[in-house]
Amino acid sequence: MGGEEEFGPSALGTKEHWDAAYERELKIFKESGDAGEIWFGEESMNRLIRWLEKQKIPLGCSVLDIGTGNGVLLVELAKSGYTNLTGIDYCPSAVQLSKSIMEKEGLPHVKLQVEDILNPSDELSGFQVCIDKGTFDAISLNPDNAAEKRKQYVKSLHKVLRPGGFFLITSCNWTREELSNEFKEGFLFLEELPTPTFCFGGRTGSSVTALVFQHRT
Ligand SMILES: C[S@@+](CC[C@H](N)C(=O)[O-])C[C@H]1O[C@@H](n2cnc3c(N)ncnc32)[C@H](O)[C@@H]1O
């Protein structure tokens, strides 16, 4: 499993795809109140929250959700007591959707902004925890020089996460070994979180990988 050779370029790697997807989801949310897809399922969120709780990460620590989509992970984090939450997505419609969902959930303190993680603004820095659920996977499927974009992602992550901060990634395109290799510049592999089998991009049977890294200078 894994690697660009097997998981070649796909619509899932393009901004056009996500723009169209979240335009649709925003419309559905306005009509029916349905928040839409939870990538990798509920358990993928619980697993991350359990890890943060086990580590006794303070509830006020700054958390960044990279490629937040509908922001449902941030809703769950807020419901678990985390108070300093930021979500970014490069799709304005995703940010609009997540803002509408926060409003409905009564969570106005969750910060949401349009940002491309491959070119983050200077104000995006100093986070104690960064979370990625499916975004590095999407970037890996970009038809236009994905290898370069993955390298840029690692550089951006190193910039936005503070030294000693934690990075939690959930992926179904990459194995533990592959991710450890991708993030070896500037990050220390800490642990793998146990996961079930799932599917992404129409491929079934790939097992989800959930890993924790720590920023090192
Ligand atoms: C598979 S979805 C996952 C959404 C969300 N993390 C979740 O778990 O439901 C990938 C998300 O990454 C966003 N994304 C892809 N490339 C991005 C980039 N360069 N910068 C910011 N967001 C990006 C997409 O718009 C989409 O919301």
Coordinates of C-alpha atoms and ligand atoms in Angstrom, one line a residue:
M1 CA 0.0 0.0 0.0
G2 CA 0.9 3.6 -0.4
G3 CA 3.2 5.8 -2.4
E4 CA 2.5 8.0 -5.3
E5 CA 3.1 5.1 -7.7
E6 CA 0.0 3.3 -6.5
F7 CA -2.0 6.4 -5.5
G8 CA -1.6 8.5 -8.6
P9 CA -3.0 11.9 -9.3
S10 CA -6.7 12.3 -8.8
A11 CA -9.5 14.9 -8.7
L12 CA -9.2 14.6 -4.9
G13 CA -5.9 16.4 -5.1
T14 CA -7.3 19.5 -6.8
K15 CA -8.8 22.7 -5.3
E16 CA -11.5 22.6 -7.9
H17 CA -12.7 19.3 -6.5
W18 CA -12.9 20.6 -3.0
D19 CA -14.4 23.9 -4.0
A20 CA -17.2 22.1 -5.8
A21 CA -17.7 19.5 -3.0
Y22 CA -18.0 22.2 -0.3
E23 CA -20.3 24.4 -2.4
R24 CA -22.6 21.4 -2.6
E25 CA -22.2 20.6 1.2
L26 CA -22.9 24.2 2.1
K27 CA -26.1 24.1 0.1
I28 CA -27.2 20.8 1.7
F29 CA -26.4 22.2 5.2
K30 CA -28.5 25.3 4.5
E31 CA -31.4 23.1 3.3
S32 CA -31.2 20.3 5.8
G33 CA -28.8 21.1 8.6
D34 CA -26.7 18.0 7.6
A35 CA -23.0 18.8 8.4
G36 CA -21.8 16.3 5.8
E37 CA -18.9 13.8 5.6
I38 CA -16.8 12.8 8.6
W39 CA -13.6 11.6 6.9
F40 CA -12.5 8.2 8.4
G41 CA -15.5 8.2 10.7
E42 CA -16.4 9.2 14.2
E43 CA -13.7 6.9 15.7
S44 CA -11.0 8.9 13.9
M45 CA -11.9 11.9 16.0
N46 CA -12.3 10.0 19.3
R47 CA -8.9 8.5 18.8
L48 CA -7.3 11.9 18.5
I49 CA -9.1 13.3 21.5
R50 CA -8.3 10.3 23.6
W51 CA -4.6 10.8 22.8
L52 CA -4.7 14.5 23.8
E53 CA -6.5 13.6 27.0
K54 CA -4.1 10.8 27.8
Q55 CA -1.2 13.2 27.4
K56 CA -3.0 15.7 29.6
I57 CA -2.5 18.4 27.0
P58 CA -4.0 21.5 28.6
L59 CA -7.5 22.4 27.4
G60 CA -6.3 25.9 26.6
C61 CA -3.4 24.8 24.3
S62 CA -3.5 26.2 20.8
V63 CA -4.8 23.6 18.3
L64 CA -4.7 24.0 14.5
D65 CA -6.8 21.7 12.3
I66 CA -5.1 21.7 8.8
G67 CA -7.7 21.4 6.0
T68 CA -10.6 21.4 8.4
G69 CA -13.4 20.9 5.8
N70 CA -16.7 21.1 7.6
G71 CA -14.9 21.6 11.0
V72 CA -16.6 18.8 12.7
L73 CA -13.4 17.7 14.4
L74 CA -13.2 21.2 16.0
V75 CA -16.8 20.8 17.2
E76 CA -15.8 17.6 18.9
L77 CA -12.7 19.1 20.4
A78 CA -14.7 22.1 21.7
K79 CA -17.3 19.7 23.2
S80 CA -14.4 17.9 24.9
G81 CA -13.4 21.2 26.5
Y82 CA -10.6 22.6 24.3
T83 CA -10.9 26.4 24.1
N84 CA -8.1 27.6 21.7
L85 CA -9.1 26.1 18.4
T86 CA -8.3 27.2 14.9
G87 CA -9.3 25.6 11.6
I88 CA -7.9 26.5 8.2
D89 CA -8.9 25.4 4.7
Y90 CA -8.0 26.6 1.3
C91 CA -11.6 26.4 0.1
P92 CA -13.7 29.5 1.0
S93 CA -16.8 27.4 0.9
A94 CA -15.4 25.0 3.4
V95 CA -14.7 27.8 5.8
Q96 CA -18.2 29.2 5.2
L97 CA -19.6 25.8 6.0
S98 CA -17.6 25.3 9.1
K99 CA -18.5 28.8 10.3
S100 CA -22.2 28.1 9.8
I101 CA -21.8 24.8 11.7
M102 CA -20.0 26.6 14.6
E103 CA -22.8 29.1 14.7
K104 CA -25.4 26.4 14.9
E105 CA -23.4 24.6 17.6
G106 CA -23.0 27.8 19.6
L107 CA -19.2 27.8 19.3
P108 CA -18.3 31.3 18.2
H109 CA -14.8 31.2 19.7
V110 CA -13.5 28.7 17.2
K111 CA -11.4 30.6 14.7
L112 CA -11.8 29.7 11.1
Q113 CA -9.8 31.1 8.2
V114 CA -9.1 30.6 4.5
E115 CA -5.4 29.6 4.3
D116 CA -3.4 27.4 2.0
I117 CA -1.1 25.3 4.2
L118 CA 1.4 25.2 1.4
N119 CA 1.7 29.0 1.6
P120 CA 0.7 29.9 5.2
S121 CA 0.4 33.6 6.3
D122 CA 2.8 34.8 9.0
E123 CA 0.1 35.0 11.6
L124 CA -0.3 31.3 11.4
S125 CA 2.4 30.2 13.9
G126 CA 3.2 29.0 17.4
F127 CA 0.6 26.2 17.6
Q128 CA 1.1 23.6 20.3
V129 CA -0.9 20.9 18.4
C130 CA -1.5 20.5 14.7
I131 CA -3.9 17.9 13.4
D132 CA -4.3 16.6 9.8
K133 CA -7.1 14.3 8.9
G134 CA -7.0 13.5 5.2
T135 CA -5.4 16.7 4.1
F136 CA -1.9 15.5 3.5
D137 CA -3.5 12.6 1.6
A138 CA -5.4 15.1 -0.6
I139 CA -2.3 17.1 -1.3
S140 CA -0.4 13.9 -2.1
L141 CA -3.0 13.2 -4.9
N142 CA -2.4 16.6 -6.6
P143 CA -1.8 16.0 -10.3
D144 CA 0.7 18.9 -10.4
N145 CA 4.1 17.9 -8.8
A146 CA 2.8 16.3 -5.7
A147 CA 6.3 15.4 -4.5
E148 CA 7.2 19.1 -4.3
K149 CA 3.9 19.9 -2.6
R150 CA 4.5 17.3 0.1
K151 CA 7.9 18.8 0.8
Q152 CA 6.4 22.2 1.0
Y153 CA 3.8 20.8 3.4
V154 CA 6.5 19.5 5.7
K155 CA 8.2 23.0 5.6
S156 CA 4.9 24.8 6.4
L157 CA 4.1 22.5 9.2
H158 CA 7.5 23.1 10.7
K159 CA 6.8 26.8 10.6
V160 CA 3.3 26.8 12.1
L161 CA 4.0 24.3 14.9
R162 CA 6.0 25.5 17.8
P163 CA 9.2 23.6 18.9
G164 CA 8.2 20.6 21.0
G165 CA 4.6 20.8 19.6
F166 CA 2.7 17.7 18.5
F167 CA 1.5 16.8 15.0
L168 CA -1.2 14.2 14.7
I169 CA -1.8 12.8 11.2
T170 CA -4.5 10.4 10.0
S171 CA -3.9 9.0 6.5
C172 CA -5.0 6.2 4.3
N173 CA -2.5 6.8 1.5
W174 CA 0.6 6.3 3.4
T175 CA 2.0 3.7 5.8
R176 CA 3.7 4.4 9.0
E177 CA 7.1 3.9 7.4
E178 CA 6.3 6.2 4.5
L179 CA 5.0 8.9 6.7
S180 CA 8.0 8.6 9.1
N181 CA 10.2 9.1 6.1
E182 CA 8.2 12.1 4.7
F183 CA 8.3 13.9 8.1
K184 CA 11.9 13.0 9.1
E185 CA 13.2 16.5 8.4
G186 CA 12.3 18.4 11.6
F187 CA 10.0 15.9 13.2
L188 CA 10.4 13.1 15.7
F189 CA 8.1 10.0 15.3
L190 CA 6.5 9.4 18.7
E191 CA 3.8 6.8 18.3
E192 CA 1.2 5.0 16.2
L193 CA -2.4 5.0 17.3
P194 CA -4.3 1.8 16.6
T195 CA -6.8 2.0 13.7
P196 CA -9.4 -0.2 11.9
T197 CA -9.7 -0.8 8.1
F198 CA -11.3 1.9 5.9
C199 CA -11.5 3.3 2.4
F200 CA -10.7 6.5 0.7
G201 CA -11.0 7.8 -2.9
G202 CA -12.9 4.6 -3.9
R203 CA -10.2 2.3 -2.7
T204 CA -11.2 -0.2 0.0
G205 CA -9.2 -2.3 2.3
S206 CA -6.5 0.2 2.9
S207 CA -5.8 0.5 6.5
V208 CA -5.8 4.0 8.1
T209 CA -2.6 5.1 9.7
A210 CA -2.7 7.5 12.6
L211 CA 0.6 8.8 13.9
V212 CA 2.0 11.3 16.3
F213 CA 5.1 13.4 15.6
Q214 CA 6.9 16.0 17.7
H215 CA 8.4 19.2 16.3
R216 CA 12.2 19.3 16.8
T217 CA 14.4 22.2 16.0
Ligands
LIG1 C1 -10.2 14.6 2.9 S1 -10.7 16.2 3.3 C2 -10.7 16.2 5.0 C3 -11.4 17.3 5.7 C4 -11.4 17.2 7.2 N1 -10.0 17.3 7.7 C5 -12.1 16.0 7.8 O1 -11.4 15.2 8.4 O2 -13.3 15.9 7.6 C6 -9.3 17.2 2.8 C7 -9.4 18.7 3.2 O3 -8.2 19.3 2.9 C8 -8.4 20.6 2.3 N2 -7.2 21.0 1.6 C9 -6.5 20.3 0.6 N3 -5.4 21.0 0.3 C10 -5.3 22.0 1.1 C11 -4.3 23.0 1.3 N4 -3.2 23.1 0.5 N5 -4.5 24.0 2.3 C12 -5.6 23.9 3.1 N6 -6.5 23.0 3.0 C13 -6.4 22.0 2.0 C14 -9.6 20.3 1.4 O4 -10.3 21.5 1.1 C15 -10.5 19.4 2.3 O5 -11.3 20.2 3.2

